Amino acid sequence: MPAKLIDGKAYAEGLRARIGAAVATLKKEHGLTPGLAVVLVGEDPASKVYVANKAKQTVEVGMNSWEHKLPADTSEATLLALVDKLNKDPAVHGILVQMPVPKHIDSAKVLNAIDPAKDVDGFHVVNVGRLSTGQEALTACTPVGCVMLAKDTLGDLTGLNAVVIGRSNIVGKPVAQLLLAENCTVTIAHSKSKDLPGIVRGADLVIAAVGRPEMVKGDWIKPGATVIDVGINRIERDGKGKLVGDCDFASCAAVAGAITPVPGGVGPMTIACLLYNTVKAACAIKGVKAPGM
Ligand code: NDP
């Protein structure tokens, strides 16, 4: 039987609608309008598109949005001064510095200059530490989106064997921590892992975050397993540009119980989870309970 398609686009639309309702409640009951400031340094075309989409969706759910566009030759000190200003601005509840920043700027220094309470990307060491010690934390958006889709598909994840392929700080490690918190038995595989197909064959839940087009094949997948494909890879096929994931969709979908498509799976969840984190941050800063989302 072919796999059920996990529709991340539809889930993200529903989540944004719930965030919009939560924002309306916060405005009405607490006079609180969550606000997100996004900082872009330079002219990277992909980053410009991401930042524009973030701003559009922030406004659509009723939140305040600020875009700070700085030239590529901005000094690290100037960027740090802007982060400091945003940290101190009471109307700003979430701060996101779009990565990558130009090479002359130390990205770790900038990410760790953000107030952890406003770190809606979840990359500050304090939030990473909180996540790994089981404390309330702002957590990286794509991993949060992956786990939302997994739970929506499977319900309780307790006891499942989860294999995460990839150990980046942005996706692999935080998604593994979140799955551990959901009581999965988690294996993290990476480029030095031996017998990757054998490791993946033991998984009830596979999260592929590798950045290698169509690497995971159908005969690696345990029949009925759930496959969450984080990869976004641009390839040329039949003379045309195409987006594909890290999983070979056709062969994996023939074996899996459920699978995310690329595009339309994990991708749309990232911005929705950024808005979700901004509402959480605003509520925590203001000391009010976050409405259900
Ligand atoms: P990174 O390049 O930072 O990390 C890739 C990971 O994959 C590394 O841990 C690497 O291992 C591992 N890896 C590489 N080759 C292999 C291999 N042959 N076998 C097993 N593991 C391997 O990538 P990211 O985590 O940032 O992103 C992963 C993918 O997810 C990309 O396609 C990216 O575009 C996509 N992405 C999508 C997002 C979204 O949907 N919004 C957001 C973020 C990322 P090692 O550590 O040993 O080098």
mmCIF file of C-alpha atoms and ligand atoms in Angstrom:
data_model
loop_
_atom_site.group_PDB
_atom_site.id
_atom_site.type_symbol
_atom_site.label_atom_id
_atom_site.label_comp_id
_atom_site.label_asym_id
_atom_site.label_seq_id
_atom_site.Cartn_x
_atom_site.Cartn_y
_atom_site.Cartn_z
ATOM 1 C CA MET A 1 0.000 0.000 0.000
ATOM 2 C CA PRO A 2 1.502 3.419 -0.835
ATOM 3 C CA ALA A 3 2.419 5.705 2.055
ATOM 4 C CA LYS A 4 0.088 8.351 3.436
ATOM 5 C CA LEU A 5 1.297 11.789 2.363
ATOM 6 C CA ILE A 6 2.072 14.067 5.328
ATOM 7 C CA ASP A 7 0.796 17.446 4.162
ATOM 8 C CA GLY A 8 3.054 19.999 5.871
ATOM 9 C CA LYS A 9 1.543 22.864 3.874
ATOM 10 C CA ALA A 10 -1.948 22.121 5.212
ATOM 11 C CA TYR A 11 -0.648 21.550 8.769
ATOM 12 C CA ALA A 12 1.281 24.854 8.661
ATOM 13 C CA GLU A 13 -1.844 26.694 7.431
ATOM 14 C CA GLY A 14 -3.823 25.280 10.356
ATOM 15 C CA LEU A 15 -1.048 26.192 12.796
ATOM 16 C CA ARG A 16 -0.900 29.763 11.465
ATOM 17 C CA ALA A 17 -4.689 30.053 11.905
ATOM 18 C CA ARG A 18 -4.345 28.891 15.537
ATOM 19 C CA ILE A 19 -1.468 31.355 16.074
ATOM 20 C CA GLY A 20 -3.645 34.142 14.611
ATOM 21 C CA ALA A 21 -6.408 33.260 17.099
ATOM 22 C CA ALA A 22 -3.876 33.179 19.967
ATOM 23 C CA VAL A 23 -2.551 36.625 18.963
ATOM 24 C CA ALA A 24 -6.107 38.031 18.875
ATOM 25 C CA THR A 25 -6.718 36.659 22.397
ATOM 26 C CA LEU A 26 -3.449 38.143 23.699
ATOM 27 C CA LYS A 27 -4.306 41.558 22.254
ATOM 28 C CA LYS A 28 -7.821 41.500 23.694
ATOM 29 C CA GLU A 29 -7.113 40.026 27.114
ATOM 30 C CA HIS A 30 -3.606 41.317 27.869
ATOM 31 C CA GLY A 31 -2.999 44.243 25.491
ATOM 32 C CA LEU A 32 -0.062 42.210 24.161
ATOM 33 C CA THR A 33 0.924 42.245 20.479
ATOM 34 C CA PRO A 34 3.815 39.834 19.904
ATOM 35 C CA GLY A 35 6.547 41.387 17.739
ATOM 36 C CA LEU A 36 9.296 39.827 15.629
ATOM 37 C CA ALA A 37 12.398 41.685 14.401
ATOM 38 C CA VAL A 38 14.348 40.108 11.558
ATOM 39 C CA VAL A 39 17.846 41.280 10.674
ATOM 40 C CA LEU A 40 19.342 40.644 7.247
ATOM 41 C CA VAL A 41 22.957 41.491 6.475
ATOM 42 C CA GLY A 42 23.866 41.532 2.794
ATOM 43 C CA GLU A 43 22.137 40.703 -0.454
ATOM 44 C CA ASP A 44 21.914 36.888 -0.516
ATOM 45 C CA PRO A 45 18.910 36.300 -2.846
ATOM 46 C CA ALA A 46 17.598 33.202 -1.002
ATOM 47 C CA SER A 47 17.865 34.991 2.363
ATOM 48 C CA LYS A 48 15.982 38.009 0.963
ATOM 49 C CA VAL A 49 13.096 35.711 -0.073
ATOM 50 C CA TYR A 50 13.039 33.988 3.360
ATOM 51 C CA VAL A 51 13.033 37.326 5.194
ATOM 52 C CA ALA A 52 10.228 38.729 3.009
ATOM 53 C CA ASN A 53 8.139 35.574 3.626
ATOM 54 C CA LYS A 54 8.751 35.759 7.355
ATOM 55 C CA ALA A 55 7.640 39.399 7.479
ATOM 56 C CA LYS A 56 4.511 38.698 5.375
ATOM 57 C CA GLN A 57 3.400 35.763 7.514
ATOM 58 C CA THR A 58 4.163 37.640 10.759
ATOM 59 C CA VAL A 59 1.816 40.457 9.718
ATOM 60 C CA GLU A 60 -0.838 37.984 8.482
ATOM 61 C CA VAL A 61 -1.212 36.463 11.963
ATOM 62 C CA GLY A 62 -1.619 39.946 13.482
ATOM 63 C CA MET A 63 1.842 40.373 15.003
ATOM 64 C CA ASN A 64 4.223 43.326 14.705
ATOM 65 C CA SER A 65 7.055 42.839 12.225
ATOM 66 C CA TRP A 66 10.277 44.799 11.761
ATOM 67 C CA GLU A 67 12.832 44.183 9.034
ATOM 68 C CA HIS A 68 16.366 45.554 9.486
ATOM 69 C CA LYS A 69 18.318 45.358 6.238
ATOM 70 C CA LEU A 70 22.012 46.118 6.598
ATOM 71 C CA PRO A 71 24.632 46.306 3.828
ATOM 72 C CA ALA A 72 27.055 43.387 3.305
ATOM 73 C CA ASP A 73 29.997 45.447 4.644
ATOM 74 C CA THR A 74 28.295 46.101 8.006
ATOM 75 C CA SER A 75 30.803 45.649 10.823
ATOM 76 C CA GLU A 76 30.328 43.040 13.537
ATOM 77 C CA ALA A 77 30.208 45.875 16.109
ATOM 78 C CA THR A 78 27.342 47.601 14.253
ATOM 79 C CA LEU A 79 25.376 44.353 14.062
ATOM 80 C CA LEU A 80 25.983 43.642 17.759
ATOM 81 C CA ALA A 81 24.832 47.190 18.600
ATOM 82 C CA LEU A 82 21.570 46.585 16.693
ATOM 83 C CA VAL A 83 21.028 43.258 18.500
ATOM 84 C CA ASP A 84 21.596 45.059 21.822
ATOM 85 C CA LYS A 85 19.031 47.729 20.872
ATOM 86 C CA LEU A 86 16.476 45.049 19.948
ATOM 87 C CA ASN A 87 17.210 43.155 23.185
ATOM 88 C CA LYS A 88 16.256 46.303 25.096
ATOM 89 C CA ASP A 89 13.157 47.187 23.033
ATOM 90 C CA PRO A 90 10.052 46.082 24.988
ATOM 91 C CA ALA A 91 7.912 45.871 21.816
ATOM 92 C CA VAL A 92 10.255 43.221 20.351
ATOM 93 C CA HIS A 93 9.680 39.690 21.674
ATOM 94 C CA GLY A 94 11.548 37.723 19.007
ATOM 95 C CA ILE A 95 14.864 38.478 17.286
ATOM 96 C CA LEU A 96 16.137 36.560 14.292
ATOM 97 C CA VAL A 97 19.422 37.280 12.549
ATOM 98 C CA GLN A 98 19.182 35.602 9.149
ATOM 99 C CA MET A 99 22.030 33.166 8.545
ATOM 100 C CA PRO A 100 24.465 33.052 6.879
ATOM 101 C CA VAL A 101 26.003 36.401 7.784
ATOM 102 C CA PRO A 102 29.001 37.671 5.757
ATOM 103 C CA LYS A 103 32.289 35.890 6.548
ATOM 104 C CA HIS A 104 33.866 38.823 8.434
ATOM 105 C CA ILE A 105 31.161 38.485 11.134
ATOM 106 C CA ASP A 106 31.407 35.779 13.834
ATOM 107 C CA SER A 107 27.956 34.162 13.623
ATOM 108 C CA ALA A 108 28.261 32.375 17.001
ATOM 109 C CA LYS A 109 29.088 35.688 18.692
ATOM 110 C CA VAL A 110 26.015 37.327 17.125
ATOM 111 C CA LEU A 111 23.650 34.423 17.949
ATOM 112 C CA ASN A 112 24.847 34.382 21.561
ATOM 113 C CA ALA A 113 24.391 38.167 21.857
ATOM 114 C CA ILE A 114 20.623 37.743 21.407
ATOM 115 C CA ASP A 115 18.690 37.767 24.691
ATOM 116 C CA PRO A 116 17.851 34.042 25.213
ATOM 117 C CA ALA A 117 14.273 35.091 26.086
ATOM 118 C CA LYS A 118 13.943 36.580 22.563
ATOM 119 C CA ASP A 119 15.936 33.868 20.748
ATOM 120 C CA VAL A 120 13.077 32.581 18.573
ATOM 121 C CA ASP A 121 15.499 30.665 16.318
ATOM 122 C CA GLY A 122 16.579 28.641 19.376
ATOM 123 C CA PHE A 123 20.294 28.782 18.533
ATOM 124 C CA HIS A 124 21.573 30.539 21.701
ATOM 125 C CA VAL A 125 23.697 28.208 23.859
ATOM 126 C CA VAL A 126 21.365 28.850 26.800
ATOM 127 C CA ASN A 127 18.360 27.550 24.859
ATOM 128 C CA VAL A 128 20.374 24.620 23.465
ATOM 129 C CA GLY A 129 21.459 23.800 27.033
ATOM 130 C CA ARG A 130 17.918 24.109 28.369
ATOM 131 C CA LEU A 131 16.623 21.775 25.655
ATOM 132 C CA SER A 132 19.276 19.177 26.388
ATOM 133 C CA THR A 133 18.625 19.317 30.139
ATOM 134 C CA GLY A 134 14.867 18.966 29.720
ATOM 135 C CA GLN A 135 13.984 22.554 30.667
ATOM 136 C CA GLU A 136 11.504 24.868 28.956
ATOM 137 C CA ALA A 137 13.366 26.354 25.959
ATOM 138 C CA LEU A 138 12.895 28.205 22.717
ATOM 139 C CA THR A 139 13.830 25.485 20.219
ATOM 140 C CA ALA A 140 14.986 25.661 16.595
ATOM 141 C CA CYS A 141 12.000 26.017 14.259
ATOM 142 C CA THR A 142 12.550 23.251 11.685
ATOM 143 C CA PRO A 143 13.055 20.553 14.378
ATOM 144 C CA VAL A 144 9.903 21.723 16.199
ATOM 145 C CA GLY A 145 8.032 21.454 12.879
ATOM 146 C CA CYS A 146 9.357 17.913 12.266
ATOM 147 C CA VAL A 147 8.150 16.722 15.661
ATOM 148 C CA MET A 148 4.740 18.378 15.231
ATOM 149 C CA LEU A 149 4.288 16.497 11.931
ATOM 150 C CA ALA A 150 5.500 13.212 13.471
ATOM 151 C CA LYS A 151 3.072 13.552 16.399
ATOM 152 C CA ASP A 152 0.208 14.553 14.122
ATOM 153 C CA THR A 153 0.867 11.378 12.090
ATOM 154 C CA LEU A 154 1.679 8.892 14.844
ATOM 155 C CA GLY A 155 0.188 10.322 18.038
ATOM 156 C CA ASP A 156 2.277 9.360 21.058
ATOM 157 C CA LEU A 157 5.886 8.714 20.000
ATOM 158 C CA THR A 158 6.835 6.885 23.233
ATOM 159 C CA GLY A 159 9.066 3.867 22.693
ATOM 160 C CA LEU A 160 9.531 4.329 18.960
ATOM 161 C CA ASN A 161 12.949 3.750 17.425
ATOM 162 C CA ALA A 162 13.811 7.071 15.796
ATOM 163 C CA VAL A 163 16.800 7.468 13.502
ATOM 164 C CA VAL A 164 17.961 11.019 12.764
ATOM 165 C CA ILE A 165 20.356 11.247 9.810
ATOM 166 C CA GLY A 166 22.445 14.393 10.265
ATOM 167 C CA ARG A 167 23.964 16.005 13.378
ATOM 168 C CA SER A 168 23.923 19.717 12.560
ATOM 169 C CA ASN A 169 23.194 22.263 15.287
ATOM 170 C CA ILE A 170 20.307 23.588 13.188
ATOM 171 C CA VAL A 171 18.394 20.361 12.553
ATOM 172 C CA GLY A 172 19.946 17.010 13.507
ATOM 173 C CA LYS A 173 20.931 17.602 17.139
ATOM 174 C CA PRO A 174 17.846 19.585 18.235
ATOM 175 C CA VAL A 175 15.410 17.195 16.523
ATOM 176 C CA ALA A 176 17.147 14.283 18.287
ATOM 177 C CA GLN A 177 16.760 16.076 21.639
ATOM 178 C CA LEU A 178 13.081 16.749 20.990
ATOM 179 C CA LEU A 179 12.488 13.088 20.086
ATOM 180 C CA LEU A 180 14.297 12.004 23.246
ATOM 181 C CA ALA A 181 11.953 14.278 25.207
ATOM 182 C CA GLU A 182 9.061 12.462 23.478
ATOM 183 C CA ASN A 183 10.478 9.178 24.868
ATOM 184 C CA CYS A 184 11.789 7.823 21.573
ATOM 185 C CA THR A 185 14.892 5.643 21.484
ATOM 186 C CA VAL A 186 17.058 7.901 19.369
ATOM 187 C CA THR A 187 19.977 7.076 17.088
ATOM 188 C CA ILE A 188 21.868 9.926 15.441
ATOM 189 C CA ALA A 189 23.637 8.931 12.227
ATOM 190 C CA HIS A 190 26.143 11.070 10.311
ATOM 191 C CA SER A 191 28.729 10.927 7.560
ATOM 192 C CA LYS A 192 31.023 8.641 9.586
ATOM 193 C CA SER A 193 28.286 6.161 10.570
ATOM 194 C CA LYS A 194 28.866 2.579 9.437
ATOM 195 C CA ASP A 195 26.092 0.678 7.619
ATOM 196 C CA LEU A 196 23.641 3.583 7.376
ATOM 197 C CA PRO A 197 21.065 1.459 5.484
ATOM 198 C CA GLY A 198 21.164 -1.105 8.313
ATOM 199 C CA ILE A 199 20.705 1.616 10.963
ATOM 200 C CA VAL A 200 17.766 3.141 9.084
ATOM 201 C CA ARG A 201 16.116 -0.290 8.652
ATOM 202 C CA GLY A 202 15.619 -0.428 12.433
ATOM 203 C CA ALA A 203 13.675 2.856 12.531
ATOM 204 C CA ASP A 204 9.957 3.321 13.117
ATOM 205 C CA LEU A 205 10.558 7.018 12.489
ATOM 206 C CA VAL A 206 13.222 8.373 10.120
ATOM 207 C CA ILE A 207 14.221 12.047 10.080
ATOM 208 C CA ALA A 208 16.538 12.749 7.137
ATOM 209 C CA ALA A 209 18.490 16.032 7.427
ATOM 210 C CA VAL A 210 21.542 15.438 5.287
ATOM 211 C CA GLY A 211 21.528 17.767 2.283
ATOM 212 C CA ARG A 212 22.203 14.938 -0.225
ATOM 213 C CA PRO A 213 19.581 14.564 -2.947
ATOM 214 C CA GLU A 214 17.578 11.309 -2.785
ATOM 215 C CA MET A 215 20.227 9.518 -0.699
ATOM 216 C CA VAL A 216 17.834 7.427 1.424
ATOM 217 C CA LYS A 217 16.430 4.561 -0.647
ATOM 218 C CA GLY A 218 13.199 2.610 -0.253
ATOM 219 C CA ASP A 219 15.012 -0.612 0.634
ATOM 220 C CA TRP A 220 16.481 1.153 3.715
ATOM 221 C CA ILE A 221 12.987 1.789 5.082
ATOM 222 C CA LYS A 222 11.203 -0.584 7.461
ATOM 223 C CA PRO A 223 7.739 -1.351 6.025
ATOM 224 C CA GLY A 224 5.186 1.020 7.561
ATOM 225 C CA ALA A 225 7.770 3.437 9.023
ATOM 226 C CA THR A 226 7.151 7.189 9.068
ATOM 227 C CA VAL A 227 9.635 9.256 7.036
ATOM 228 C CA ILE A 228 10.156 12.981 7.651
ATOM 229 C CA ASP A 229 12.376 14.409 4.913
ATOM 230 C CA VAL A 230 13.986 17.727 5.884
ATOM 231 C CA GLY A 231 16.273 17.945 2.855
ATOM 232 C CA ILE A 232 15.816 20.697 0.295
ATOM 233 C CA ASN A 233 18.082 20.060 -2.696
ATOM 234 C CA ARG A 234 17.973 21.756 -6.076
ATOM 235 C CA ILE A 235 18.823 19.376 -8.917
ATOM 236 C CA GLU A 236 18.647 19.382 -12.731
ATOM 237 C CA ARG A 237 16.416 16.658 -14.206
ATOM 238 C CA ASP A 238 15.266 16.355 -17.805
ATOM 239 C CA GLY A 239 16.793 19.772 -18.462
ATOM 240 C CA LYS A 240 14.704 21.403 -15.725
ATOM 241 C CA GLY A 241 15.454 22.602 -12.186
ATOM 242 C CA LYS A 242 13.671 20.566 -9.513
ATOM 243 C CA LEU A 243 13.517 20.467 -5.693
ATOM 244 C CA VAL A 244 14.058 17.060 -4.124
ATOM 245 C CA GLY A 245 14.537 15.845 -0.571
ATOM 246 C CA ASP A 246 17.188 13.643 1.033
ATOM 247 C CA CYS A 247 14.923 10.618 0.457
ATOM 248 C CA ASP A 248 14.239 8.978 -2.883
ATOM 249 C CA PHE A 249 10.534 9.765 -2.689
ATOM 250 C CA ALA A 250 9.120 7.129 -5.070
ATOM 251 C CA SER A 251 10.960 4.132 -3.607
ATOM 252 C CA CYS A 252 10.513 5.286 0.037
ATOM 253 C CA ALA A 253 6.797 6.041 -0.435
ATOM 254 C CA ALA A 254 6.292 2.500 -1.760
ATOM 255 C CA VAL A 255 7.442 1.042 1.589
ATOM 256 C CA ALA A 256 6.780 3.698 4.259
ATOM 257 C CA GLY A 257 3.522 4.073 6.175
ATOM 258 C CA ALA A 258 3.671 7.861 5.874
ATOM 259 C CA ILE A 259 6.089 10.328 4.278
ATOM 260 C CA THR A 260 6.556 14.075 3.819
ATOM 261 C CA PRO A 261 6.852 15.295 0.215
ATOM 262 C CA VAL A 262 9.481 17.839 -0.915
ATOM 263 C CA PRO A 263 8.326 20.519 -1.445
ATOM 264 C CA GLY A 264 5.218 20.760 0.745
ATOM 265 C CA GLY A 265 6.373 18.729 3.766
ATOM 266 C CA VAL A 266 8.721 20.115 6.413
ATOM 267 C CA GLY A 267 9.546 23.311 4.468
ATOM 268 C CA PRO A 268 6.312 25.224 5.190
ATOM 269 C CA MET A 269 6.544 24.336 8.893
ATOM 270 C CA THR A 270 9.664 26.403 9.581
ATOM 271 C CA ILE A 271 8.131 29.890 9.375
ATOM 272 C CA ALA A 272 4.925 28.727 11.100
ATOM 273 C CA CYS A 273 7.087 27.471 14.001
ATOM 274 C CA LEU A 274 8.985 30.777 14.065
ATOM 275 C CA LEU A 275 5.661 32.559 14.629
ATOM 276 C CA TYR A 276 4.754 29.927 17.245
ATOM 277 C CA ASN A 277 8.056 30.573 19.069
ATOM 278 C CA THR A 278 7.466 34.348 18.928
ATOM 279 C CA VAL A 279 4.072 33.984 20.632
ATOM 280 C CA LYS A 280 5.662 31.695 23.260
ATOM 281 C CA ALA A 281 8.467 34.228 23.832
ATOM 282 C CA ALA A 282 6.050 37.172 24.102
ATOM 283 C CA CYS A 283 3.933 35.314 26.679
ATOM 284 C CA ALA A 284 6.963 34.289 28.735
ATOM 285 C CA ILE A 285 8.361 37.855 28.726
ATOM 286 C CA LYS A 286 4.977 39.330 29.688
ATOM 287 C CA GLY A 287 4.377 36.562 32.268
ATOM 288 C CA VAL A 288 1.071 35.366 30.798
ATOM 289 C CA LYS A 289 0.043 31.812 29.951
ATOM 290 C CA ALA A 290 0.348 31.114 26.212
ATOM 291 C CA PRO A 291 -3.044 30.374 24.649
ATOM 292 C CA GLY A 292 -3.343 26.876 23.136
ATOM 293 C CA MET A 293 -1.952 26.682 19.584
HETATM 294 P P1 NDP B 1 24.458 20.326 7.347
HETATM 295 O O1 NDP B 1 25.260 20.269 6.093
HETATM 296 O O2 NDP B 1 24.801 21.324 8.394
HETATM 297 O O3 NDP B 1 24.501 18.869 8.030
HETATM 298 C C1 NDP B 1 24.359 17.708 7.279
HETATM 299 C C2 NDP B 1 24.516 16.504 8.156
HETATM 300 O O4 NDP B 1 24.382 15.352 7.318
HETATM 301 C C3 NDP B 1 25.886 16.424 8.831
HETATM 302 O O5 NDP B 1 25.736 16.053 10.183
HETATM 303 C C4 NDP B 1 26.612 15.347 8.036
HETATM 304 O O6 NDP B 1 27.462 14.542 8.806
HETATM 305 C C5 NDP B 1 25.462 14.476 7.576
HETATM 306 N N1 NDP B 1 25.826 13.767 6.334
HETATM 307 C C6 NDP B 1 26.376 14.264 5.217
HETATM 308 N N2 NDP B 1 26.597 13.291 4.322
HETATM 309 C C7 NDP B 1 26.167 12.142 4.890
HETATM 310 C C8 NDP B 1 26.132 10.790 4.461
HETATM 311 N N3 NDP B 1 26.591 10.428 3.282
HETATM 312 N N4 NDP B 1 25.628 9.880 5.316
HETATM 313 C C9 NDP B 1 25.160 10.223 6.528
HETATM 314 N N5 NDP B 1 25.160 11.503 6.985
HETATM 315 C C10 NDP B 1 25.675 12.441 6.180
HETATM 316 O O7 NDP B 1 22.942 20.471 6.880
HETATM 317 P P2 NDP B 1 21.639 21.004 7.681
HETATM 318 O O8 NDP B 1 21.392 20.156 8.869
HETATM 319 O O9 NDP B 1 21.707 22.463 7.833
HETATM 320 O O10 NDP B 1 20.521 20.709 6.565
HETATM 321 C C11 NDP B 1 20.224 19.400 6.126
HETATM 322 C C12 NDP B 1 19.212 19.492 4.999
HETATM 323 O O11 NDP B 1 18.017 20.069 5.487
HETATM 324 C C13 NDP B 1 19.639 20.382 3.811
HETATM 325 O O12 NDP B 1 19.129 19.816 2.610
HETATM 326 C C14 NDP B 1 18.944 21.678 4.082
HETATM 327 O O13 NDP B 1 18.674 22.415 2.909
HETATM 328 C C15 NDP B 1 17.660 21.210 4.712
HETATM 329 N N6 NDP B 1 17.041 22.197 5.618
HETATM 330 C C16 NDP B 1 15.720 22.460 5.445
HETATM 331 C C17 NDP B 1 15.077 23.356 6.256
HETATM 332 C C18 NDP B 1 13.625 23.599 6.053
HETATM 333 O O14 NDP B 1 12.892 22.746 5.650
HETATM 334 N N7 NDP B 1 13.110 24.746 6.324
HETATM 335 C C19 NDP B 1 15.795 24.105 7.294
HETATM 336 C C20 NDP B 1 17.162 23.665 7.470
HETATM 337 C C21 NDP B 1 17.757 22.767 6.633
HETATM 338 P P3 NDP B 1 28.844 15.114 9.496
HETATM 339 O O15 NDP B 1 28.401 15.856 10.707
HETATM 340 O O16 NDP B 1 29.591 13.868 9.822
HETATM 341 O O17 NDP B 1 29.492 15.975 8.460
#
